[in-house]
Coordinates of C-alpha atoms in Angstrom, one line a residue:
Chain Y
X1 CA 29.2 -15.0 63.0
X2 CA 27.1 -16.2 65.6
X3 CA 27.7 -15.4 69.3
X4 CA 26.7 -15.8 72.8
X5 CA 27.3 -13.3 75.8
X6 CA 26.3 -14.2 79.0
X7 CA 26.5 -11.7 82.3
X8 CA 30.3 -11.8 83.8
X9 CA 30.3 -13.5 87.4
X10 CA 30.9 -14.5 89.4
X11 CA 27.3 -14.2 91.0
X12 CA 27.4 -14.7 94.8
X13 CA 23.9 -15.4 96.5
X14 CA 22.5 -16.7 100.1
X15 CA 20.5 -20.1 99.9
X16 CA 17.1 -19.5 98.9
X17 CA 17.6 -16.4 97.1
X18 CA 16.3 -15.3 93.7
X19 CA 18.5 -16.0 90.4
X20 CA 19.0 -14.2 87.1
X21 CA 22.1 -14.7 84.7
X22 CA 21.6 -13.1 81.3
X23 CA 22.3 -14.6 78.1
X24 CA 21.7 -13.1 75.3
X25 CA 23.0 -14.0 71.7
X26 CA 22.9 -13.2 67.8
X27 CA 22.4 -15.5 65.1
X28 CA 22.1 -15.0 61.3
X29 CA 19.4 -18.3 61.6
X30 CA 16.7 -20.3 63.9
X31 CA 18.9 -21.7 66.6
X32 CA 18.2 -23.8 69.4
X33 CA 19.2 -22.4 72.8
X34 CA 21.0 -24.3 75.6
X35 CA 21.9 -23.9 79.1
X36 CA 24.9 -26.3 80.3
X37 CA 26.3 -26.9 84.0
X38 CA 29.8 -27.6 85.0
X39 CA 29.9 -28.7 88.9
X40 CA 33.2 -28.6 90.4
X41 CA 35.4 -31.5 89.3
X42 CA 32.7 -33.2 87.1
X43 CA 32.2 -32.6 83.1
X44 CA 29.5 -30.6 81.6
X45 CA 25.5 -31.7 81.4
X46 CA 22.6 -30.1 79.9
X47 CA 20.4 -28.4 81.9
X48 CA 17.9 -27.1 80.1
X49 CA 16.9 -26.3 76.2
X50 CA 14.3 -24.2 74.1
X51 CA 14.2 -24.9 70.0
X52 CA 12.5 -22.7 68.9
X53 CA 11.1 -19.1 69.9
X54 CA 8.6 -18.8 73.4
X55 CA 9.8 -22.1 74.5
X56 CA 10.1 -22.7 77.9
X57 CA 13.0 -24.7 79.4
X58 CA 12.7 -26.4 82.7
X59 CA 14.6 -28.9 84.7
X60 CA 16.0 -28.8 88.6
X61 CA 13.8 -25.8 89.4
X62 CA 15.6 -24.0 86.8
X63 CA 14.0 -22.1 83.8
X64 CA 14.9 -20.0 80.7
X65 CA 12.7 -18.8 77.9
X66 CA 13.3 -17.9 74.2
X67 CA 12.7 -14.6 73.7
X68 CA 12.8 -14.1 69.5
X69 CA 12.4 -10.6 70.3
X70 CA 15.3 -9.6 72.7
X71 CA 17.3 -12.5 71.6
X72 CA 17.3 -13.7 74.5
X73 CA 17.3 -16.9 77.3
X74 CA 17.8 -15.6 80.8
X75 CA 18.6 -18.7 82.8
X76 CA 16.5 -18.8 86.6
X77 CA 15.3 -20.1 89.6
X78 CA 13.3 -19.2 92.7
X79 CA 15.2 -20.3 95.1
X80 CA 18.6 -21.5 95.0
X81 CA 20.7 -24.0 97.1
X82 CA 24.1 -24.5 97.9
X83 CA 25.1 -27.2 95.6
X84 CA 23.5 -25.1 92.7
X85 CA 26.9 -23.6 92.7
X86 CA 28.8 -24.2 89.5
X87 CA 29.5 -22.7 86.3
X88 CA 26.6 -21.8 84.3
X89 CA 27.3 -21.4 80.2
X90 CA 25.0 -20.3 77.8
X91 CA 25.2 -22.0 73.9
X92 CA 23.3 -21.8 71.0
X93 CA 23.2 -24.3 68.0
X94 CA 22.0 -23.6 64.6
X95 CA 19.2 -25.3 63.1
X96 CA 19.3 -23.9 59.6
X97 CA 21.5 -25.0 56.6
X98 CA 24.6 -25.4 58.2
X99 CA 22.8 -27.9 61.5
X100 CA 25.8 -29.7 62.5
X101 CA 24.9 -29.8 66.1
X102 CA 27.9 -27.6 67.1
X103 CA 27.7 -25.4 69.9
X104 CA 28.7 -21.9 70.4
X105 CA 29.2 -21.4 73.9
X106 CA 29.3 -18.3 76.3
X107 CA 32.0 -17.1 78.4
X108 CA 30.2 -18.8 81.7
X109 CA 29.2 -17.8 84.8
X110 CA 30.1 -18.7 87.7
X111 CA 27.5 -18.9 90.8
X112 CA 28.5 -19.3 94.5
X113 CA 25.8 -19.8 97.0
X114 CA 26.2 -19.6 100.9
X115 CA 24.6 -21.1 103.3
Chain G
X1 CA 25.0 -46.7 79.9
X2 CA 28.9 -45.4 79.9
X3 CA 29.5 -41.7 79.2
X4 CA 32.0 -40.6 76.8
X5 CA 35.7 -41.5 78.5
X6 CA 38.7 -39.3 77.9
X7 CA 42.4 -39.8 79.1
X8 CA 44.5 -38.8 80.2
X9 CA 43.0 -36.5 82.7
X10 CA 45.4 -34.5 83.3
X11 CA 48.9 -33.4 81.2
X12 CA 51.7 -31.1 82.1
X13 CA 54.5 -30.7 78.8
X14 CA 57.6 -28.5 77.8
X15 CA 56.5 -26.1 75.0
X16 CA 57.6 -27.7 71.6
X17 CA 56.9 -31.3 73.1
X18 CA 53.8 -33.1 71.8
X19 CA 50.7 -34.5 73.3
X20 CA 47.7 -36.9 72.5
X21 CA 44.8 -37.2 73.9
X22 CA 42.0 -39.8 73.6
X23 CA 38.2 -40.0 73.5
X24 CA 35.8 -42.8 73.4
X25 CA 32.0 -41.6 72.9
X26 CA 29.2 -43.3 73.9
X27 CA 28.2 -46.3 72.1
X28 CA 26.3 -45.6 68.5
X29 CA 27.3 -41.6 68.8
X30 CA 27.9 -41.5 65.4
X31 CA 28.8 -37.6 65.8
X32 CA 32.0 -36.4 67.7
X33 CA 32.9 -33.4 68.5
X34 CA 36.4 -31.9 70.1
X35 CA 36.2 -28.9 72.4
X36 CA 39.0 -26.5 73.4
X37 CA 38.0 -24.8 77.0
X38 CA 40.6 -22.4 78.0
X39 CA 40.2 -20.7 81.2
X40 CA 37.3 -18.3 81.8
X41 CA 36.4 -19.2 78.7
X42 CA 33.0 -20.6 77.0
X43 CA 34.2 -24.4 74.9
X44 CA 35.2 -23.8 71.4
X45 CA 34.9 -26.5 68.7
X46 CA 37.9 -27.6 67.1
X47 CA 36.7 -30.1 65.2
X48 CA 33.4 -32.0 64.3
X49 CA 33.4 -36.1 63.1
X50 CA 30.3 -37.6 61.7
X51 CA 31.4 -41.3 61.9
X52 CA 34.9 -41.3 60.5
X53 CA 34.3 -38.4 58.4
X54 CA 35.2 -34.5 59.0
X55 CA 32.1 -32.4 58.8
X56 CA 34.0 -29.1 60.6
X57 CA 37.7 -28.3 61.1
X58 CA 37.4 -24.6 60.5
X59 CA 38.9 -23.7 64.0
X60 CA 41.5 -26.1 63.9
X61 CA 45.0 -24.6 64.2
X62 CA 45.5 -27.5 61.5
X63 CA 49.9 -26.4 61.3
X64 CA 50.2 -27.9 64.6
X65 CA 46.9 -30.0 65.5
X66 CA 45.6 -33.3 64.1
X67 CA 42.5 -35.7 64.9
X68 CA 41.3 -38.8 63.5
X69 CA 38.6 -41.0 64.1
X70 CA 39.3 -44.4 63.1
X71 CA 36.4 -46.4 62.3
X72 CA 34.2 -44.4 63.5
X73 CA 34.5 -44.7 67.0
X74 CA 37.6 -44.0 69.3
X75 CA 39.3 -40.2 68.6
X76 CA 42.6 -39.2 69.0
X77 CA 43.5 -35.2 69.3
X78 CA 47.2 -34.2 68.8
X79 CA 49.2 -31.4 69.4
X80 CA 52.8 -31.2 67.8
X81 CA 54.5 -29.3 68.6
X82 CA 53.0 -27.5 71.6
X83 CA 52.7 -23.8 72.5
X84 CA 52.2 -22.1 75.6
X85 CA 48.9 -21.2 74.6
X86 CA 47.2 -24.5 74.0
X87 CA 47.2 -24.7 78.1
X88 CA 43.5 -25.5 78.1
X89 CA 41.0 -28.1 78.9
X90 CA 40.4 -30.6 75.6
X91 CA 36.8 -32.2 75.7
X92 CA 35.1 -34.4 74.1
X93 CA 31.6 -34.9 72.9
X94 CA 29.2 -37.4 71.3
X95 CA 25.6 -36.9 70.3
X96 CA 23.9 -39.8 68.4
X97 CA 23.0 -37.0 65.7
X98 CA 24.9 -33.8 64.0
X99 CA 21.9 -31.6 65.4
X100 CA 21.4 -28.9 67.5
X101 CA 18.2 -31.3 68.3
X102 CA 20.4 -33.7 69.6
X103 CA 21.6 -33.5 73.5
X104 CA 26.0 -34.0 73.3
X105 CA 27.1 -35.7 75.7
X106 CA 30.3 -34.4 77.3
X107 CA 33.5 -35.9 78.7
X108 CA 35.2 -35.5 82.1
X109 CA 37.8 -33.6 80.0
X110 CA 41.5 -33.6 79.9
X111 CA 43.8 -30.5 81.5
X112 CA 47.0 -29.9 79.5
X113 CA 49.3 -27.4 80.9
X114 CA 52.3 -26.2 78.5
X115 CA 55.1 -25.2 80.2

């Protein structure tokens, strides 16, 4: 069945730094491709989504790009800040015969940054 | 405009005891959706409602879980009875459409701890 691994955390950066977390996934259809936060205490919210292949997903300064190729949707930014940290999952839906919206989600990540 | 409400928020039982847990989506979601988050763990879908109508209950432990959705709107989850292994975090989700085009919407969730 269909599946999403994402990189295991947690991921521990300095404010301003670069960040990467993998996700990569495998899919018997065309699915769209989601990014979700979860800040502490609070539910979860899209953050960004691609529906179909070389897509570019954007919001906050963060971006992630369908890659058909390498099944793939690396989630990043440029330059991170402290209250970017949060739990990061990856999620795919399919879009072919059996689109029900449903999500599969990743295992998350978690990201800490300090100051 | 009101997210989708859950109660309670948090839930601590006896294993063999049972537990219900309630979810209000957004208003005109027609779809519904009930996640099971256990810790370090990605959300799994339990079950999917398209107004009061089950489209997916294929990961529903159905011998000791039950949800309806009367009239469309308000959802009730049940466990009965509880194992130690339901300790997890229960979410709900709306989306105006079952679609992977379609944001869902996600709840603050509810923690239930089995004991």
């Amino acid at each position: 069945g269909d599946s999403v691994t994402q990189m295991e955390g947690p991921v521990t950066l300095s404010e301003e730094a670069f960040l990467t977390i993998n996700c990569t996934y495998t899919a018997t259809g065309y699915p769209s491709l989601f990014w979700y936060v979860q800040y502490p205490g609070e539910g979860l919210q899209l953050l960004l989504k691609a529906t179909k292949a070389d897509d570019k997903g954007s919001n906050k300064g963060f971006e992630a790009t369908y890659r058909k190729e390498t099944t793939s949707f690396h989630l990043e930014k440029g330059s991170v800040q402290v209250s970017d940290s949060a739990v990061y999952f990856c999620a795919l839906s399919d879009q072919g015969s059996s689109n029900t919206g449903k999500l599969i989600f990743g295992q998350g990540t978690t990201l800490q940054v300090k100051p | 405009e009101a997210g989708v409400a859950q109660s309670p928020r948090y839930k601590i039982i006896e294993k063999r005891q049972s537990v219900a847990f309630w979810c209000n989506p957004i208003s005109g979601h027609a779809t519904l959706y009930w996640y099971q988050q256990i810790l370090g763990q990605g959300p799994k879908l339990l079950i999917q409602f398209q107004n009061n109508g089950v489209v997916d209950d294929s990961q529903l432990p159905k011998d000791r879980f039950s949800a309806e959705r009367l009239k469309g709107v308000d959802s009730t989850l049940k466990i009965q009875p509880a194992k130690l292994e339901d300790s997890a975090v229960y979410l709900c989700a709306s989306s105006l459409v079952a679609s992977g085009n379609y944001e869902q919407y996600f709840g603050p969730g509810t923690r239930l701890t089995v004991t």
